[in-house]
């Protein structure tokens, strides 16, 4: 039996270990940095580095690494050993300087043109607010990453800055409201992570999965998710063994893995942790994804984190549960028993409503990716239109405020199960609206449009920044008011009135909503290039620059990186399809047609009375399809070649890939899948959807 409390955090240089191993004064100084963001001096860093190293070496480590989150979308690490020559021998050493600063060559990380290759130097800086941990005999130190000239090149720095910013404006606001004891406000996040788990043998036989993370061909299996028997279904033995192992690995790393279950699609699952502060939640989510992949390997499985690995069944997303709480332990998004009397809550709610309305484009942009383009708006995930769901109770309260009416919130009603042996319980005031991209769920907001592979740092720094911006504006409006309560009420009413168009409690998947949203003037950006074009709109640049999150040059760099990355991904997908088509699918179908022809000829020579109807019909059908398929493959090749005309203009390049190349890929796939349905299994070069999705 695993002793979970003992296991938990055993691989983390956590608070308890720091307390045990650091001199008291050092420990106190470090805590001040972690809790209040105070600068750290080198003598403290030296003591911490030494204690970390001693612990790591005791645990069998030989190396350390600065672990960072560049713009590639995956984490990066470079390993250095602790060895230091001492005469003929070596000793294990690690200095404060090495802890604080690393110097990876930055030239091969995306910088969106910010940095010339000859200025290759980049720096990683220790993030003391996220604890170091051990994996594979290596001490991992969470760090931020910037260029030699100081430009931010990662996803962590803006997040840390946005947390600071939101804290300072929220504290100022709370002081104005009379909460003088609050000194710090933090955002908390609990990301629910979806993933697929398939057999490694199936994966290895599919170049599309290997190169792109998704299947580019594949006729549907006779069974998909229509019986709804997989969601919350009993977990298969092999998957359960994986999940047990995964939980243990994550617990060792201090990740609060809590809930696991089967998801809607066959072979699809979910893991949800207990929430933590945004930056730790971000690091932990990155770790979770990496540990998922590694643990799957040990079980002869592959974990797919792509947003849409299989056509025809649900793709994978991530729900970003987000809230704000004070150092005095108050959740600022908790409406309490009587939200109608809770002006502080109403003000916070108004800030979020206004933020989501004014920056709906940014929220859409932050979840845009080549993978997520397959989900948003495809009747399984929230639509590409960003709107908010507040639930019946809060929705009615907001309505009453707008209309200047009295409102009394309903008490939670008793739920009668009608079976005596089952306990009755209090029913929640709002049902869940599963179709809403941004839903209020009791004491937090759930942003549901994230793709499964996304680094949650980005949506969270945007969310924090936009809410900080609104709170600053509110502060300016309220500061110096003669009658604060009256001013507050007027501001709340004005804000809800002006921004009620973002609130929508109905079915987000319906066609009527698309029309209604257009009437309301809400954005509906269906693809990454369409959305990304607005990244650099002046109001968005102002938001980040005025709040000190990233500079204009850095935003423009991020914009270029995203577009370029998208174009590259689509190019890889197109090239993989062409490769599969030319090297395997075309020869396979041709061989099958050859065999059918031989059979027909042999039958004919045996006796003219033998029917060759089957062979003839199939040969005719497949030959026609194959011709179309071969022509379409050539067309796709030409389209990819033509992309070079757009080099130098990343928006035009990405749009070209979306509009021309992606469309042709869809047509080629249709032809390929139609042939798969008619080709003998022994001739088809790749495992089928049935074998992959129901094989574990
Ligand atoms: P769902 O109903 O969406 O399946 P779950 O209970 O599986 O919800 O997940 C809810 C997530 O929300 C968990 O990760 C949980 O830790 C997180 N959560 C709860 N309270 C907060 C909060 N105050 N701030 C951020 N996240 C929270
Ligand atoms: Mg959820």
Coordinates of C-alpha atoms in Angstrom, one line a residue, residues 356-695:
X356 CA -14.5 39.5 -21.0
X357 CA -16.7 41.7 -23.1
X358 CA -14.0 44.2 -24.0
X359 CA -11.3 41.7 -24.5
X360 CA -13.3 38.7 -25.9
X361 CA -11.0 38.8 -28.9
X362 CA -7.9 38.3 -26.7
X363 CA -9.6 35.3 -25.0
X364 CA -10.3 33.8 -28.4
X365 CA -6.7 34.5 -29.5
X366 CA -5.2 33.0 -26.5
X367 CA -6.8 29.6 -27.1
X368 CA -6.2 29.7 -30.9
X369 CA -4.0 26.9 -32.3
X370 CA -3.9 24.7 -35.3
X371 CA -5.2 21.8 -33.1
X372 CA -7.9 23.8 -31.4
X373 CA -9.3 25.1 -34.7
X374 CA -10.8 21.6 -35.1
X375 CA -12.8 21.9 -31.9
X376 CA -14.0 25.5 -31.4
X377 CA -17.4 25.7 -33.1
X378 CA -17.5 22.0 -34.0
X379 CA -20.4 21.1 -31.7
X380 CA -18.3 19.5 -29.0
X381 CA -16.4 22.3 -27.4
X382 CA -17.5 25.8 -26.7
X383 CA -18.0 27.8 -29.9
X384 CA -15.5 30.3 -31.3
X385 CA -17.8 33.0 -30.0
X386 CA -16.8 34.1 -26.4
X387 CA -19.7 34.7 -24.1
X388 CA -20.4 34.3 -20.4
X389 CA -22.8 32.2 -18.4
X390 CA -23.7 33.4 -14.9
X391 CA -26.4 30.9 -14.0
X392 CA -30.1 31.6 -13.2
X393 CA -29.5 33.2 -9.8
X394 CA -26.7 35.6 -10.7
X395 CA -28.2 36.2 -14.1
X396 CA -31.4 37.3 -12.4
X397 CA -29.5 39.5 -10.0
X398 CA -27.6 41.2 -12.8
X399 CA -30.9 41.7 -14.6
X400 CA -32.5 43.2 -11.5
X401 CA -29.5 45.6 -11.0
X402 CA -29.8 46.8 -14.6
X403 CA -33.5 47.4 -14.1
X404 CA -33.1 49.0 -10.7
X405 CA -35.3 46.4 -9.1
X406 CA -35.1 44.7 -5.7
X407 CA -33.8 41.1 -5.8
X408 CA -33.8 38.4 -3.2
X409 CA -31.7 35.3 -4.1
X410 CA -33.4 32.0 -3.9
X411 CA -32.4 29.8 -1.0
X412 CA -30.8 26.6 -2.1
X413 CA -33.7 24.2 -2.4
X414 CA -33.8 20.7 -0.9
X415 CA -33.3 17.9 -3.3
X416 CA -35.5 15.0 -2.6
X417 CA -34.1 11.8 -4.0
X418 CA -37.4 10.0 -3.3
X419 CA -35.6 7.0 -2.0
X420 CA -35.5 6.7 1.8
X421 CA -32.1 5.1 2.1
X422 CA -30.5 7.9 0.1
X423 CA -29.7 11.1 2.0
X424 CA -31.4 14.3 0.7
X425 CA -29.1 17.2 -0.1
X426 CA -29.0 20.8 -1.0
X427 CA -29.3 21.5 -4.7
X428 CA -26.9 24.0 -6.3
X429 CA -28.5 27.2 -7.4
X430 CA -27.3 27.0 -10.9
X431 CA -27.2 24.0 -13.2
X432 CA -24.2 23.6 -15.3
X433 CA -24.3 25.1 -18.8
X434 CA -21.8 22.8 -20.5
X435 CA -21.9 24.7 -23.7
X436 CA -20.7 28.1 -22.4
X437 CA -17.1 29.0 -23.0
X438 CA -16.8 31.1 -19.9
X439 CA -19.1 30.0 -17.1
X440 CA -19.5 31.1 -13.5
X441 CA -19.4 27.9 -11.4
X442 CA -20.2 28.8 -7.8
X443 CA -17.1 30.6 -6.6
X444 CA -14.9 30.7 -9.7
X445 CA -15.0 31.1 -13.5
X446 CA -14.4 28.2 -15.8
X447 CA -12.8 29.2 -19.1
X448 CA -13.5 26.2 -21.2
X449 CA -12.2 27.0 -24.7
X450 CA -8.6 26.0 -24.0
X451 CA -7.1 23.2 -26.1
X452 CA -5.6 20.2 -24.4
X453 CA -2.0 20.9 -25.2
X454 CA -2.0 24.6 -24.4
X455 CA 0.3 26.2 -21.9
X456 CA -2.2 27.7 -19.5
X457 CA 0.2 30.6 -18.7
X458 CA -1.1 32.5 -21.7
X459 CA -4.8 32.5 -21.1
X460 CA -4.1 33.3 -17.4
X461 CA -1.8 36.2 -18.0
X462 CA -4.4 37.7 -20.4
X463 CA -7.2 37.1 -17.9
X464 CA -5.3 38.6 -15.0
X465 CA -4.3 41.6 -17.0
X466 CA -7.7 42.4 -18.4
X467 CA -9.3 42.2 -15.0
X468 CA -6.5 44.3 -13.5
X469 CA -7.2 46.9 -16.2
X470 CA -10.9 47.0 -15.3
X471 CA -10.2 47.3 -11.6
X472 CA -7.8 50.2 -12.2
X473 CA -10.5 51.9 -14.2
X474 CA -13.1 51.3 -11.4
X475 CA -10.7 52.6 -8.8
X476 CA -10.2 55.8 -10.8
X477 CA -14.0 56.2 -11.0
X478 CA -14.6 55.5 -7.3
X479 CA -11.6 57.2 -5.7
X480 CA -12.7 60.4 -3.9
X481 CA -16.4 59.7 -4.2
X482 CA -18.4 61.6 -1.5
X483 CA -20.8 58.7 -1.1
X484 CA -18.8 55.6 -1.8
X485 CA -21.8 53.2 -1.6
X486 CA -23.9 55.2 -4.0
X487 CA -20.9 55.6 -6.4
X488 CA -20.3 51.8 -6.2
X489 CA -23.9 51.0 -6.9
X490 CA -24.1 53.4 -9.9
X491 CA -20.8 52.0 -11.3
X492 CA -22.0 48.4 -11.0
X493 CA -25.3 49.2 -12.6
X494 CA -23.6 51.2 -15.4
X495 CA -21.1 48.4 -16.1
X496 CA -23.7 45.6 -16.2
X497 CA -25.9 47.7 -18.5
X498 CA -23.1 48.5 -20.9
X499 CA -21.7 44.9 -21.0
X500 CA -24.8 42.7 -20.7
X501 CA -24.4 41.7 -24.3
X502 CA -21.6 39.3 -23.3
X503 CA -23.9 37.3 -21.0
X504 CA -25.7 34.4 -22.6
X505 CA -27.4 31.6 -20.7
X506 CA -28.7 29.6 -23.6
X507 CA -27.3 26.8 -25.9
X508 CA -24.0 28.0 -27.3
X509 CA -24.1 25.2 -30.0
X510 CA -27.3 26.4 -31.6
X511 CA -27.3 28.1 -35.0
X512 CA -29.6 30.8 -33.6
X513 CA -26.8 31.8 -31.2
X514 CA -24.4 32.5 -34.1
X515 CA -27.0 34.9 -35.5
X516 CA -27.9 36.4 -32.2
X517 CA -24.2 36.9 -31.3
X518 CA -23.6 38.7 -34.6
X519 CA -26.6 41.0 -33.8
X520 CA -24.9 41.7 -30.4
X521 CA -21.7 42.6 -32.1
X522 CA -19.7 39.7 -30.6
X523 CA -16.7 38.4 -32.5
X524 CA -16.8 35.0 -34.2
X525 CA -13.3 34.2 -35.3
X526 CA -13.3 30.7 -36.7
X527 CA -9.6 30.0 -37.2
X528 CA -6.3 31.0 -35.8
X529 CA -5.3 33.4 -38.7
X530 CA -8.7 35.1 -38.4
X531 CA -8.4 35.6 -34.7
X532 CA -4.7 36.3 -34.6
X533 CA -5.0 39.3 -36.9
X534 CA -6.6 41.2 -33.9
X535 CA -3.8 40.4 -31.5
X536 CA -2.0 43.6 -32.5
X537 CA -5.1 45.8 -32.4
X538 CA -4.3 49.1 -30.7
X539 CA -6.5 48.4 -27.7
X540 CA -4.8 45.1 -27.0
X541 CA -1.3 46.6 -27.3
X542 CA -2.4 49.3 -24.9
X543 CA -3.7 46.8 -22.4
X544 CA -0.4 45.0 -22.2
X545 CA 1.9 48.0 -22.5
X546 CA 0.0 50.1 -20.0
X547 CA -0.1 47.4 -17.4
X548 CA 3.6 46.6 -17.8
X549 CA 3.1 43.0 -18.9
X550 CA 4.9 42.9 -22.3
X551 CA 6.2 45.7 -24.6
X552 CA 4.7 46.4 -28.0
X553 CA 7.8 44.8 -29.7
X554 CA 7.2 41.7 -27.6
X555 CA 3.5 41.5 -28.5
X556 CA 4.3 41.9 -32.2
X557 CA 7.0 39.1 -31.8
X558 CA 4.4 36.8 -30.2
X559 CA 2.0 37.5 -33.0
X560 CA 4.6 36.6 -35.6
X561 CA 5.6 33.5 -33.7
X562 CA 2.1 32.2 -33.4
X563 CA 1.3 32.7 -37.1
X564 CA 4.6 31.2 -38.2
X565 CA 4.1 28.2 -36.0
X566 CA 0.6 27.7 -37.3
X567 CA 1.9 27.8 -40.9
X568 CA 4.7 25.3 -40.1
X569 CA 2.3 22.9 -38.4
X570 CA -0.1 22.9 -41.4
X571 CA 2.9 22.4 -43.7
X572 CA 4.1 19.4 -41.7
X573 CA 0.5 18.0 -41.8
X574 CA 0.2 18.5 -45.6
X575 CA 3.7 16.9 -46.2
X576 CA 2.8 14.0 -44.0
X577 CA -0.4 13.4 -45.9
X578 CA 1.4 13.5 -49.3
X579 CA 4.0 11.1 -47.9
X580 CA 1.3 8.7 -46.7
X581 CA -0.6 9.0 -49.9
X582 CA 2.3 8.4 -52.3
X583 CA 4.3 5.9 -50.3
X584 CA 1.6 3.7 -48.9
X585 CA -2.0 4.4 -49.7
X586 CA -1.8 4.6 -53.5
X587 CA 0.5 1.5 -53.8
X588 CA -1.8 -0.4 -51.4
X589 CA -5.0 0.4 -53.3
X590 CA -3.3 -0.3 -56.6
X591 CA -2.1 -3.7 -55.4
X592 CA -5.5 -4.6 -54.2
X593 CA -7.0 -3.6 -57.5
X594 CA -4.3 -5.6 -59.2
X595 CA -5.2 -8.7 -57.2
X596 CA -8.9 -8.2 -57.9
X597 CA -8.1 -7.9 -61.6
X598 CA -6.0 -11.1 -61.6
X599 CA -8.8 -12.9 -59.8
X600 CA -11.3 -11.8 -62.3
X601 CA -9.1 -12.8 -65.3
X602 CA -8.4 -16.2 -63.7
X603 CA -12.1 -16.7 -63.1
X604 CA -12.9 -15.7 -66.7
X605 CA -10.3 -18.1 -68.1
X606 CA -11.8 -20.9 -66.0
X607 CA -15.2 -20.5 -67.5
X608 CA -17.2 -17.6 -69.0
X609 CA -20.1 -18.7 -66.8
X610 CA -18.3 -17.6 -63.6
X611 CA -19.5 -14.2 -62.4
X612 CA -16.8 -11.5 -62.1
X613 CA -19.4 -9.0 -61.0
X614 CA -17.8 -8.3 -57.5
X615 CA -14.3 -7.9 -58.8
X616 CA -15.3 -5.8 -61.7
X617 CA -17.5 -3.4 -59.7
X618 CA -14.8 -3.0 -57.1
X619 CA -12.0 -2.5 -59.6
X620 CA -14.1 0.1 -61.3
X621 CA -15.0 2.0 -58.1
X622 CA -11.5 1.9 -56.6
X623 CA -9.8 2.8 -59.9
X624 CA -12.0 5.9 -60.2
X625 CA -11.4 6.9 -56.6
X626 CA -7.7 6.2 -56.9
X627 CA -7.4 8.4 -59.9
X628 CA -9.1 11.3 -58.1
X629 CA -6.9 10.6 -55.0
X630 CA -3.7 10.7 -57.0
X631 CA -4.7 13.9 -58.7
X632 CA -5.7 15.5 -55.4
X633 CA -2.4 14.5 -53.9
X634 CA -0.6 16.3 -56.8
X635 CA -2.8 19.3 -56.3
X636 CA -1.9 19.4 -52.6
X637 CA 1.8 19.2 -53.4
X638 CA 1.5 22.1 -55.7
X639 CA -0.4 24.1 -53.2
X640 CA 2.3 23.5 -50.6
X641 CA 5.0 24.6 -53.1
X642 CA 3.1 27.8 -53.8
X643 CA 3.2 28.8 -50.1
X644 CA 6.6 30.2 -50.7
X645 CA 5.0 33.2 -52.4
X646 CA 3.8 34.3 -49.0
X647 CA 7.2 34.0 -47.2
X648 CA 7.9 37.2 -45.2
X649 CA 4.2 38.0 -44.5
X650 CA 3.2 35.6 -41.7
X651 CA -0.5 36.6 -41.6
X652 CA -0.8 36.0 -45.4
X653 CA 1.1 32.8 -45.1
X654 CA -1.1 31.4 -42.2
X655 CA -4.3 32.5 -44.0
X656 CA -3.1 30.8 -47.2
X657 CA -2.4 27.6 -45.3
X658 CA -5.9 27.8 -43.7
X659 CA -7.9 28.7 -46.8
X660 CA -6.1 26.7 -49.5
X661 CA -3.9 24.0 -48.1
X662 CA -6.1 23.0 -45.2
X663 CA -9.2 22.8 -47.5
X664 CA -7.3 20.5 -49.9
X665 CA -6.2 18.3 -47.0
X666 CA -9.9 17.8 -46.1
X667 CA -10.7 16.8 -49.7
X668 CA -7.8 14.4 -49.9
X669 CA -8.8 12.8 -46.7
X670 CA -12.3 12.3 -47.8
X671 CA -11.1 10.4 -50.9
X672 CA -8.6 8.4 -48.8
X673 CA -11.2 7.4 -46.2
X674 CA -13.6 6.3 -48.9
X675 CA -11.0 4.0 -50.4
X676 CA -10.2 2.6 -46.9
X677 CA -13.8 1.5 -46.6
X678 CA -13.6 -0.5 -49.8
X679 CA -10.1 -1.9 -49.5
X680 CA -9.3 -5.3 -47.9
X681 CA -7.9 -4.9 -44.4
X682 CA -4.8 -6.9 -45.2
X683 CA -3.9 -4.3 -47.9
X684 CA -4.6 -1.2 -45.9
X685 CA -1.2 0.1 -44.7
X686 CA -2.4 1.6 -41.4
X687 CA -4.3 0.4 -38.3
X688 CA -7.9 1.4 -38.5
X689 CA -9.8 3.7 -36.2
X690 CA -11.5 0.7 -34.7
X691 CA -8.2 -0.9 -33.8
X692 CA -6.7 2.3 -32.4
X693 CA -9.7 3.5 -30.4
X694 CA -10.9 0.2 -29.0
X695 CA -7.5 -1.5 -28.8

